[in-house]
Amino acid sequence: MDQSKEQRILNSVSYNAIKGDAESVLDCIDKYCSQKEWAMNVGDEKGLILDKIVKEADPTVALELGTYCGYSAVRIARLLKPSAHLFSIEFNAEFVPIAKEIIEIAGLEDKVTILEGHAQDIIPQLKTKYNVDTLDFVFLDHWKDRYAPDTILLEQYGLLRKGSILLADNIGFPGAPDFLKHVRNNEHYECTHYPSHLEYMKAPDAMEKAVYLG
Ligand SMILES: Oc1cc(-c2ccc(F)cc2)cc2cncnc12
Ligand SMILES: [Mg+2]
């Protein structure tokens, strides 16, 4: 059976990246996806915004919704302090082993736990099954119509604390209007908009930071 695009991305990383070197894994994926096959990684341009917010948050416990090939998991985990951990939720069973392998090539397997399933099923288990207290940083990069309901779930399950930082990808395109409606003009959030471009393209996109105020 023909290989998938995601398997071809893994092949490229496995062949070209330096084992244990997260930067080289990111560079390899960005090179492959800008020159060979477009893929929905957050990419190098929006990746710099992600880096900035992760450094600002300096999270002990981070959550990512939408692992895909593990590009943003590597991007986030490479910045985490020794005691910190990233949980990443992915529902597509084909992507999970590929992401695991890419994260391992980056040498970050001890910093990242990939949880396979739908966010709406896993978020309610984070405290009980995964011993999470509250989340310091959340990167939303999964189905755009799930940003708002999953954010509400995070609130309802007491997973956000005063100062928890949410960062959402694709606010410009494909867009997440319900999420913006929920966090903007909401006394419980302080929002900041970051205009950028769609990964590997000239088309406009944007990210939104929403700090939970308690
Ligand atoms: O960053 C992203 C981009 C796109 C996307 C799709 C089609 C298109 F034409 C342009 C952009 C889809 C995504 C789905 N999940 C997470 N991130 C995504
Ligand atoms: Mg995205």
PDB file of C-alpha atoms and ligand atoms in Angstrom:
ATOM      1  CA  MET A   1       0.000   0.000   0.000  1.00  0.00           C
ATOM      2  CA  ASP A   2       1.319   3.483  -0.815  1.00  0.00           C
ATOM      3  CA  GLN A   3       2.861   5.401   2.077  1.00  0.00           C
ATOM      4  CA  SER A   4       0.925   8.316   3.542  1.00  0.00           C
ATOM      5  CA  LYS A   5       2.225  11.898   3.450  1.00  0.00           C
ATOM      6  CA  GLU A   6       2.781  11.649   7.202  1.00  0.00           C
ATOM      7  CA  GLN A   7       4.895   8.499   6.738  1.00  0.00           C
ATOM      8  CA  ARG A   8       6.907  10.317   4.068  1.00  0.00           C
ATOM      9  CA  ILE A   9       7.507  13.173   6.517  1.00  0.00           C
ATOM     10  CA  LEU A  10       8.727  10.633   9.110  1.00  0.00           C
ATOM     11  CA  ASN A  11      10.987   9.019   6.501  1.00  0.00           C
ATOM     12  CA  SER A  12      12.541  12.404   5.760  1.00  0.00           C
ATOM     13  CA  VAL A  13      13.106  13.135   9.469  1.00  0.00           C
ATOM     14  CA  SER A  14      14.479   9.674  10.108  1.00  0.00           C
ATOM     15  CA  TYR A  15      16.936   9.999   7.212  1.00  0.00           C
ATOM     16  CA  ASN A  16      17.946  13.665   7.494  1.00  0.00           C
ATOM     17  CA  ALA A  17      17.596  14.816  11.118  1.00  0.00           C
ATOM     18  CA  ILE A  18      20.343  14.499  13.722  1.00  0.00           C
ATOM     19  CA  LYS A  19      19.160  12.062  16.407  1.00  0.00           C
ATOM     20  CA  GLY A  20      18.515  13.838  19.701  1.00  0.00           C
ATOM     21  CA  ASP A  21      18.601  17.273  18.064  1.00  0.00           C
ATOM     22  CA  ALA A  22      15.123  18.836  18.241  1.00  0.00           C
ATOM     23  CA  GLU A  23      16.094  21.851  16.121  1.00  0.00           C
ATOM     24  CA  SER A  24      17.238  19.596  13.280  1.00  0.00           C
ATOM     25  CA  VAL A  25      13.929  17.692  13.439  1.00  0.00           C
ATOM     26  CA  LEU A  26      11.976  20.959  13.154  1.00  0.00           C
ATOM     27  CA  ASP A  27      14.206  22.223  10.336  1.00  0.00           C
ATOM     28  CA  CYS A  28      13.809  18.933   8.470  1.00  0.00           C
ATOM     29  CA  ILE A  29       9.997  18.985   8.688  1.00  0.00           C
ATOM     30  CA  ASP A  30       9.827  22.666   7.704  1.00  0.00           C
ATOM     31  CA  LYS A  31      12.145  22.038   4.731  1.00  0.00           C
ATOM     32  CA  TYR A  32      10.162  18.980   3.582  1.00  0.00           C
ATOM     33  CA  CYS A  33       6.763  20.671   3.968  1.00  0.00           C
ATOM     34  CA  SER A  34       7.782  23.894   2.257  1.00  0.00           C
ATOM     35  CA  GLN A  35       9.648  22.232  -0.619  1.00  0.00           C
ATOM     36  CA  LYS A  36       7.998  18.845  -1.159  1.00  0.00           C
ATOM     37  CA  GLU A  37       4.535  18.409   0.394  1.00  0.00           C
ATOM     38  CA  TRP A  38       2.492  20.950   2.347  1.00  0.00           C
ATOM     39  CA  ALA A  39       1.313  19.666   5.737  1.00  0.00           C
ATOM     40  CA  MET A  40      -0.610  21.235   8.620  1.00  0.00           C
ATOM     41  CA  ASN A  41       2.285  21.709  11.053  1.00  0.00           C
ATOM     42  CA  VAL A  42       2.218  25.048  12.838  1.00  0.00           C
ATOM     43  CA  GLY A  43       5.399  25.758  10.871  1.00  0.00           C
ATOM     44  CA  ASP A  44       8.401  28.043  11.287  1.00  0.00           C
ATOM     45  CA  GLU A  45       6.719  31.463  11.186  1.00  0.00           C
ATOM     46  CA  LYS A  46       3.852  30.771  13.615  1.00  0.00           C
ATOM     47  CA  GLY A  47       6.300  28.482  15.444  1.00  0.00           C
ATOM     48  CA  LEU A  48       8.228  31.563  16.551  1.00  0.00           C
ATOM     49  CA  ILE A  49       5.028  32.951  18.135  1.00  0.00           C
ATOM     50  CA  LEU A  50       4.470  29.565  19.821  1.00  0.00           C
ATOM     51  CA  ASP A  51       8.060  29.648  21.136  1.00  0.00           C
ATOM     52  CA  LYS A  52       7.547  33.154  22.531  1.00  0.00           C
ATOM     53  CA  ILE A  53       4.353  32.250  24.402  1.00  0.00           C
ATOM     54  CA  VAL A  54       5.774  28.945  25.738  1.00  0.00           C
ATOM     55  CA  LYS A  55       8.827  30.835  27.072  1.00  0.00           C
ATOM     56  CA  GLU A  56       6.488  33.415  28.639  1.00  0.00           C
ATOM     57  CA  ALA A  57       4.342  30.655  30.218  1.00  0.00           C
ATOM     58  CA  ASP A  58       7.360  28.529  31.283  1.00  0.00           C
ATOM     59  CA  PRO A  59       4.812  25.746  31.969  1.00  0.00           C
ATOM     60  CA  THR A  60       5.267  22.831  34.380  1.00  0.00           C
ATOM     61  CA  VAL A  61       2.238  21.056  32.869  1.00  0.00           C
ATOM     62  CA  ALA A  62       1.290  21.768  29.247  1.00  0.00           C
ATOM     63  CA  LEU A  63      -1.483  20.355  27.043  1.00  0.00           C
ATOM     64  CA  GLU A  64      -1.679  20.263  23.254  1.00  0.00           C
ATOM     65  CA  LEU A  65      -4.900  19.500  21.362  1.00  0.00           C
ATOM     66  CA  GLY A  66      -3.946  18.058  17.980  1.00  0.00           C
ATOM     67  CA  THR A  67      -0.594  16.248  17.837  1.00  0.00           C
ATOM     68  CA  TYR A  68      -0.558  15.465  14.108  1.00  0.00           C
ATOM     69  CA  CYS A  69       3.078  14.502  13.295  1.00  0.00           C
ATOM     70  CA  GLY A  70       4.463  15.890  16.557  1.00  0.00           C
ATOM     71  CA  TYR A  71       6.024  19.050  15.111  1.00  0.00           C
ATOM     72  CA  SER A  72       4.519  21.420  17.716  1.00  0.00           C
ATOM     73  CA  ALA A  73       5.024  18.831  20.471  1.00  0.00           C
ATOM     74  CA  VAL A  74       8.763  18.920  19.638  1.00  0.00           C
ATOM     75  CA  ARG A  75       8.595  22.726  19.401  1.00  0.00           C
ATOM     76  CA  ILE A  76       7.008  22.993  22.856  1.00  0.00           C
ATOM     77  CA  ALA A  77       8.867  20.160  24.627  1.00  0.00           C
ATOM     78  CA  ARG A  78      12.307  21.435  23.586  1.00  0.00           C
ATOM     79  CA  LEU A  79      11.614  24.571  25.665  1.00  0.00           C
ATOM     80  CA  LEU A  80      10.320  22.807  28.810  1.00  0.00           C
ATOM     81  CA  LYS A  81      12.297  22.865  32.071  1.00  0.00           C
ATOM     82  CA  PRO A  82      13.497  19.457  33.405  1.00  0.00           C
ATOM     83  CA  SER A  83      10.499  18.902  35.735  1.00  0.00           C
ATOM     84  CA  ALA A  84       7.897  19.900  33.104  1.00  0.00           C
ATOM     85  CA  HIS A  85       5.700  17.651  30.941  1.00  0.00           C
ATOM     86  CA  LEU A  86       3.543  17.974  27.822  1.00  0.00           C
ATOM     87  CA  PHE A  87       0.350  15.945  27.267  1.00  0.00           C
ATOM     88  CA  SER A  88      -0.686  15.876  23.609  1.00  0.00           C
ATOM     89  CA  ILE A  89      -4.098  14.589  22.471  1.00  0.00           C
ATOM     90  CA  GLU A  90      -4.559  13.093  18.993  1.00  0.00           C
ATOM     91  CA  PHE A  91      -7.649  11.242  17.747  1.00  0.00           C
ATOM     92  CA  ASN A  92      -6.265   9.994  14.406  1.00  0.00           C
ATOM     93  CA  ALA A  93      -4.733   6.560  15.076  1.00  0.00           C
ATOM     94  CA  GLU A  94      -2.560   6.800  11.945  1.00  0.00           C
ATOM     95  CA  PHE A  95      -0.817   9.956  13.200  1.00  0.00           C
ATOM     96  CA  VAL A  96      -0.014   8.681  16.728  1.00  0.00           C
ATOM     97  CA  PRO A  97       2.837   6.248  15.921  1.00  0.00           C
ATOM     98  CA  ILE A  98       4.345   8.735  13.477  1.00  0.00           C
ATOM     99  CA  ALA A  99       4.318  11.518  16.071  1.00  0.00           C
ATOM    100  CA  LYS A 100       5.780   9.177  18.699  1.00  0.00           C
ATOM    101  CA  GLU A 101       8.647   8.301  16.371  1.00  0.00           C
ATOM    102  CA  ILE A 102       9.360  11.932  15.444  1.00  0.00           C
ATOM    103  CA  ILE A 103       9.318  12.973  19.119  1.00  0.00           C
ATOM    104  CA  GLU A 104      11.722  10.096  19.881  1.00  0.00           C
ATOM    105  CA  ILE A 105      14.101  11.138  17.086  1.00  0.00           C
ATOM    106  CA  ALA A 106      14.118  14.601  18.704  1.00  0.00           C
ATOM    107  CA  GLY A 107      15.087  12.925  22.000  1.00  0.00           C
ATOM    108  CA  LEU A 108      12.028  14.303  23.788  1.00  0.00           C
ATOM    109  CA  GLU A 109      10.091  11.081  24.497  1.00  0.00           C
ATOM    110  CA  ASP A 110      10.427  11.578  28.282  1.00  0.00           C
ATOM    111  CA  LYS A 111       8.854  15.052  28.101  1.00  0.00           C
ATOM    112  CA  VAL A 112       5.788  14.171  26.015  1.00  0.00           C
ATOM    113  CA  THR A 113       2.841  11.815  26.579  1.00  0.00           C
ATOM    114  CA  ILE A 114       0.605  11.321  23.551  1.00  0.00           C
ATOM    115  CA  LEU A 115      -2.996  10.453  24.512  1.00  0.00           C
ATOM    116  CA  GLU A 116      -4.955   8.840  21.688  1.00  0.00           C
ATOM    117  CA  GLY A 117      -8.618   9.773  21.524  1.00  0.00           C
ATOM    118  CA  HIS A 118     -10.966  12.725  21.279  1.00  0.00           C
ATOM    119  CA  ALA A 119     -10.163  15.742  23.467  1.00  0.00           C
ATOM    120  CA  GLN A 120     -13.730  15.812  24.779  1.00  0.00           C
ATOM    121  CA  ASP A 121     -13.253  12.267  26.119  1.00  0.00           C
ATOM    122  CA  ILE A 122      -9.733  12.743  27.507  1.00  0.00           C
ATOM    123  CA  ILE A 123      -9.993  16.206  29.096  1.00  0.00           C
ATOM    124  CA  PRO A 124     -12.419  14.871  31.769  1.00  0.00           C
ATOM    125  CA  GLN A 125      -9.821  12.210  32.671  1.00  0.00           C
ATOM    126  CA  LEU A 126      -6.746  14.459  32.996  1.00  0.00           C
ATOM    127  CA  LYS A 127      -7.099  14.957  36.765  1.00  0.00           C
ATOM    128  CA  THR A 128      -8.170  11.432  37.701  1.00  0.00           C
ATOM    129  CA  LYS A 129      -6.313   9.240  35.217  1.00  0.00           C
ATOM    130  CA  TYR A 130      -3.255  11.421  34.433  1.00  0.00           C
ATOM    131  CA  ASN A 131      -2.767  13.072  37.824  1.00  0.00           C
ATOM    132  CA  VAL A 132      -2.969  16.605  36.415  1.00  0.00           C
ATOM    133  CA  ASP A 133      -3.819  19.390  38.856  1.00  0.00           C
ATOM    134  CA  THR A 134      -4.091  22.463  36.626  1.00  0.00           C
ATOM    135  CA  LEU A 135      -2.657  23.333  33.201  1.00  0.00           C
ATOM    136  CA  ASP A 136      -0.157  26.169  32.823  1.00  0.00           C
ATOM    137  CA  PHE A 137      -0.256  26.241  29.017  1.00  0.00           C
ATOM    138  CA  VAL A 138      -2.664  24.869  26.368  1.00  0.00           C
ATOM    139  CA  PHE A 139      -2.000  24.872  22.605  1.00  0.00           C
ATOM    140  CA  LEU A 140      -5.217  24.462  20.593  1.00  0.00           C
ATOM    141  CA  ASP A 141      -4.499  23.122  17.108  1.00  0.00           C
ATOM    142  CA  HIS A 142      -7.155  20.491  16.396  1.00  0.00           C
ATOM    143  CA  TRP A 143     -10.599  20.753  14.777  1.00  0.00           C
ATOM    144  CA  LYS A 144     -11.532  24.422  14.747  1.00  0.00           C
ATOM    145  CA  ASP A 145     -15.145  23.799  15.814  1.00  0.00           C
ATOM    146  CA  ARG A 146     -13.819  22.032  18.927  1.00  0.00           C
ATOM    147  CA  TYR A 147     -11.780  24.957  20.263  1.00  0.00           C
ATOM    148  CA  ALA A 148     -14.722  26.559  22.087  1.00  0.00           C
ATOM    149  CA  PRO A 149     -16.395  23.432  23.512  1.00  0.00           C
ATOM    150  CA  ASP A 150     -13.056  21.970  24.627  1.00  0.00           C
ATOM    151  CA  THR A 151     -12.053  25.268  26.260  1.00  0.00           C
ATOM    152  CA  ILE A 152     -15.354  25.206  28.165  1.00  0.00           C
ATOM    153  CA  LEU A 153     -14.563  21.617  29.217  1.00  0.00           C
ATOM    154  CA  LEU A 154     -11.164  22.749  30.526  1.00  0.00           C
ATOM    155  CA  GLU A 155     -12.954  25.412  32.599  1.00  0.00           C
ATOM    156  CA  GLN A 156     -15.658  23.045  33.851  1.00  0.00           C
ATOM    157  CA  TYR A 157     -13.152  20.378  34.960  1.00  0.00           C
ATOM    158  CA  GLY A 158     -11.137  22.925  36.946  1.00  0.00           C
ATOM    159  CA  LEU A 159      -8.089  22.494  34.718  1.00  0.00           C
ATOM    160  CA  LEU A 160      -7.447  26.228  34.334  1.00  0.00           C
ATOM    161  CA  ARG A 161      -6.033  28.456  37.077  1.00  0.00           C
ATOM    162  CA  LYS A 162      -5.490  32.217  37.316  1.00  0.00           C
ATOM    163  CA  GLY A 163      -2.788  32.853  34.691  1.00  0.00           C
ATOM    164  CA  SER A 164      -3.226  29.688  32.590  1.00  0.00           C
ATOM    165  CA  ILE A 165      -2.257  30.604  29.018  1.00  0.00           C
ATOM    166  CA  LEU A 166      -4.224  29.309  26.008  1.00  0.00           C
ATOM    167  CA  LEU A 167      -2.747  29.740  22.528  1.00  0.00           C
ATOM    168  CA  ALA A 168      -4.911  28.897  19.505  1.00  0.00           C
ATOM    169  CA  ASP A 169      -3.656  28.267  15.967  1.00  0.00           C
ATOM    170  CA  ASN A 170      -5.606  29.014  12.754  1.00  0.00           C
ATOM    171  CA  ILE A 171      -7.655  31.914  14.065  1.00  0.00           C
ATOM    172  CA  GLY A 172      -7.363  33.470  10.608  1.00  0.00           C
ATOM    173  CA  PHE A 173      -7.679  30.355   8.467  1.00  0.00           C
ATOM    174  CA  PRO A 174      -9.532  27.980   8.678  1.00  0.00           C
ATOM    175  CA  GLY A 175     -10.802  30.218  11.520  1.00  0.00           C
ATOM    176  CA  ALA A 176     -12.375  29.548  14.926  1.00  0.00           C
ATOM    177  CA  PRO A 177     -15.131  32.173  15.317  1.00  0.00           C
ATOM    178  CA  ASP A 178     -16.901  30.452  18.220  1.00  0.00           C
ATOM    179  CA  PHE A 179     -13.639  30.317  20.168  1.00  0.00           C
ATOM    180  CA  LEU A 180     -12.996  34.024  19.599  1.00  0.00           C
ATOM    181  CA  LYS A 181     -16.574  34.788  20.663  1.00  0.00           C
ATOM    182  CA  HIS A 182     -15.999  32.788  23.854  1.00  0.00           C
ATOM    183  CA  VAL A 183     -12.705  34.317  24.941  1.00  0.00           C
ATOM    184  CA  ARG A 184     -12.977  37.891  23.655  1.00  0.00           C
ATOM    185  CA  ASN A 185     -15.233  40.313  25.598  1.00  0.00           C
ATOM    186  CA  ASN A 186     -15.175  37.701  28.380  1.00  0.00           C
ATOM    187  CA  GLU A 187     -14.209  39.002  31.827  1.00  0.00           C
ATOM    188  CA  HIS A 188     -12.457  35.679  32.536  1.00  0.00           C
ATOM    189  CA  TYR A 189      -9.954  36.060  29.673  1.00  0.00           C
ATOM    190  CA  GLU A 190      -7.346  38.611  28.571  1.00  0.00           C
ATOM    191  CA  CYS A 191      -6.799  38.161  24.809  1.00  0.00           C
ATOM    192  CA  THR A 192      -3.976  39.090  22.434  1.00  0.00           C
ATOM    193  CA  HIS A 193      -4.095  38.670  18.643  1.00  0.00           C
ATOM    194  CA  TYR A 194      -0.971  37.634  16.642  1.00  0.00           C
ATOM    195  CA  PRO A 195      -1.357  38.112  12.864  1.00  0.00           C
ATOM    196  CA  SER A 196       0.828  35.746  10.839  1.00  0.00           C
ATOM    197  CA  HIS A 197       0.597  33.505   7.786  1.00  0.00           C
ATOM    198  CA  LEU A 198      -0.613  30.002   7.050  1.00  0.00           C
ATOM    199  CA  GLU A 199       2.232  27.517   7.466  1.00  0.00           C
ATOM    200  CA  TYR A 200       4.518  27.413   4.403  1.00  0.00           C
ATOM    201  CA  MET A 201       2.145  29.741   2.482  1.00  0.00           C
ATOM    202  CA  LYS A 202       1.621  33.474   1.824  1.00  0.00           C
ATOM    203  CA  ALA A 203      -2.051  33.306   2.842  1.00  0.00           C
ATOM    204  CA  PRO A 204      -2.836  35.229   6.043  1.00  0.00           C
ATOM    205  CA  ASP A 205      -3.492  33.367   9.296  1.00  0.00           C
ATOM    206  CA  ALA A 206      -3.304  34.326  12.972  1.00  0.00           C
ATOM    207  CA  MET A 207      -2.941  33.002  16.502  1.00  0.00           C
ATOM    208  CA  GLU A 208      -4.847  34.137  19.595  1.00  0.00           C
ATOM    209  CA  LYS A 209      -3.516  34.100  23.134  1.00  0.00           C
ATOM    210  CA  ALA A 210      -6.135  33.968  25.895  1.00  0.00           C
ATOM    211  CA  VAL A 211      -4.938  34.241  29.501  1.00  0.00           C
ATOM    212  CA  TYR A 212      -7.439  32.803  31.996  1.00  0.00           C
ATOM    213  CA  LEU A 213      -8.041  35.306  34.816  1.00  0.00           C
ATOM    214  CA  GLY A 214      -9.872  32.927  37.179  1.00  0.00           C
TER     215      GLY A 214
HETATM  216  O1  LIG B   1      -2.791  24.745  10.724  1.00  0.00           O
HETATM  217  C1  LIG B   1      -3.814  24.104  10.092  1.00  0.00           C
HETATM  218  C2  LIG B   1      -4.174  24.391   8.781  1.00  0.00           C
HETATM  219  C3  LIG B   1      -5.239  23.711   8.170  1.00  0.00           C
HETATM  220  C4  LIG B   1      -5.598  24.025   6.772  1.00  0.00           C
HETATM  221  C5  LIG B   1      -6.347  23.147   6.025  1.00  0.00           C
HETATM  222  C6  LIG B   1      -6.656  23.440   4.697  1.00  0.00           C
HETATM  223  C7  LIG B   1      -6.203  24.601   4.111  1.00  0.00           C
HETATM  224  F1  LIG B   1      -6.502  24.880   2.846  1.00  0.00           F
HETATM  225  C8  LIG B   1      -5.473  25.466   4.859  1.00  0.00           C
HETATM  226  C9  LIG B   1      -5.180  25.186   6.185  1.00  0.00           C
HETATM  227  C10 LIG B   1      -5.945  22.729   8.883  1.00  0.00           C
HETATM  228  C11 LIG B   1      -5.586  22.434  10.206  1.00  0.00           C
HETATM  229  C12 LIG B   1      -6.250  21.449  10.967  1.00  0.00           C
HETATM  230  N1  LIG B   1      -5.865  21.197  12.233  1.00  0.00           N
HETATM  231  C13 LIG B   1      -4.836  21.901  12.770  1.00  0.00           C
HETATM  232  N2  LIG B   1      -4.167  22.848  12.108  1.00  0.00           N
HETATM  233  C14 LIG B   1      -4.515  23.128  10.823  1.00  0.00           C
HETATM  234 MG    MG B   2      -2.838  24.479  12.844  1.00  0.00          MG
END
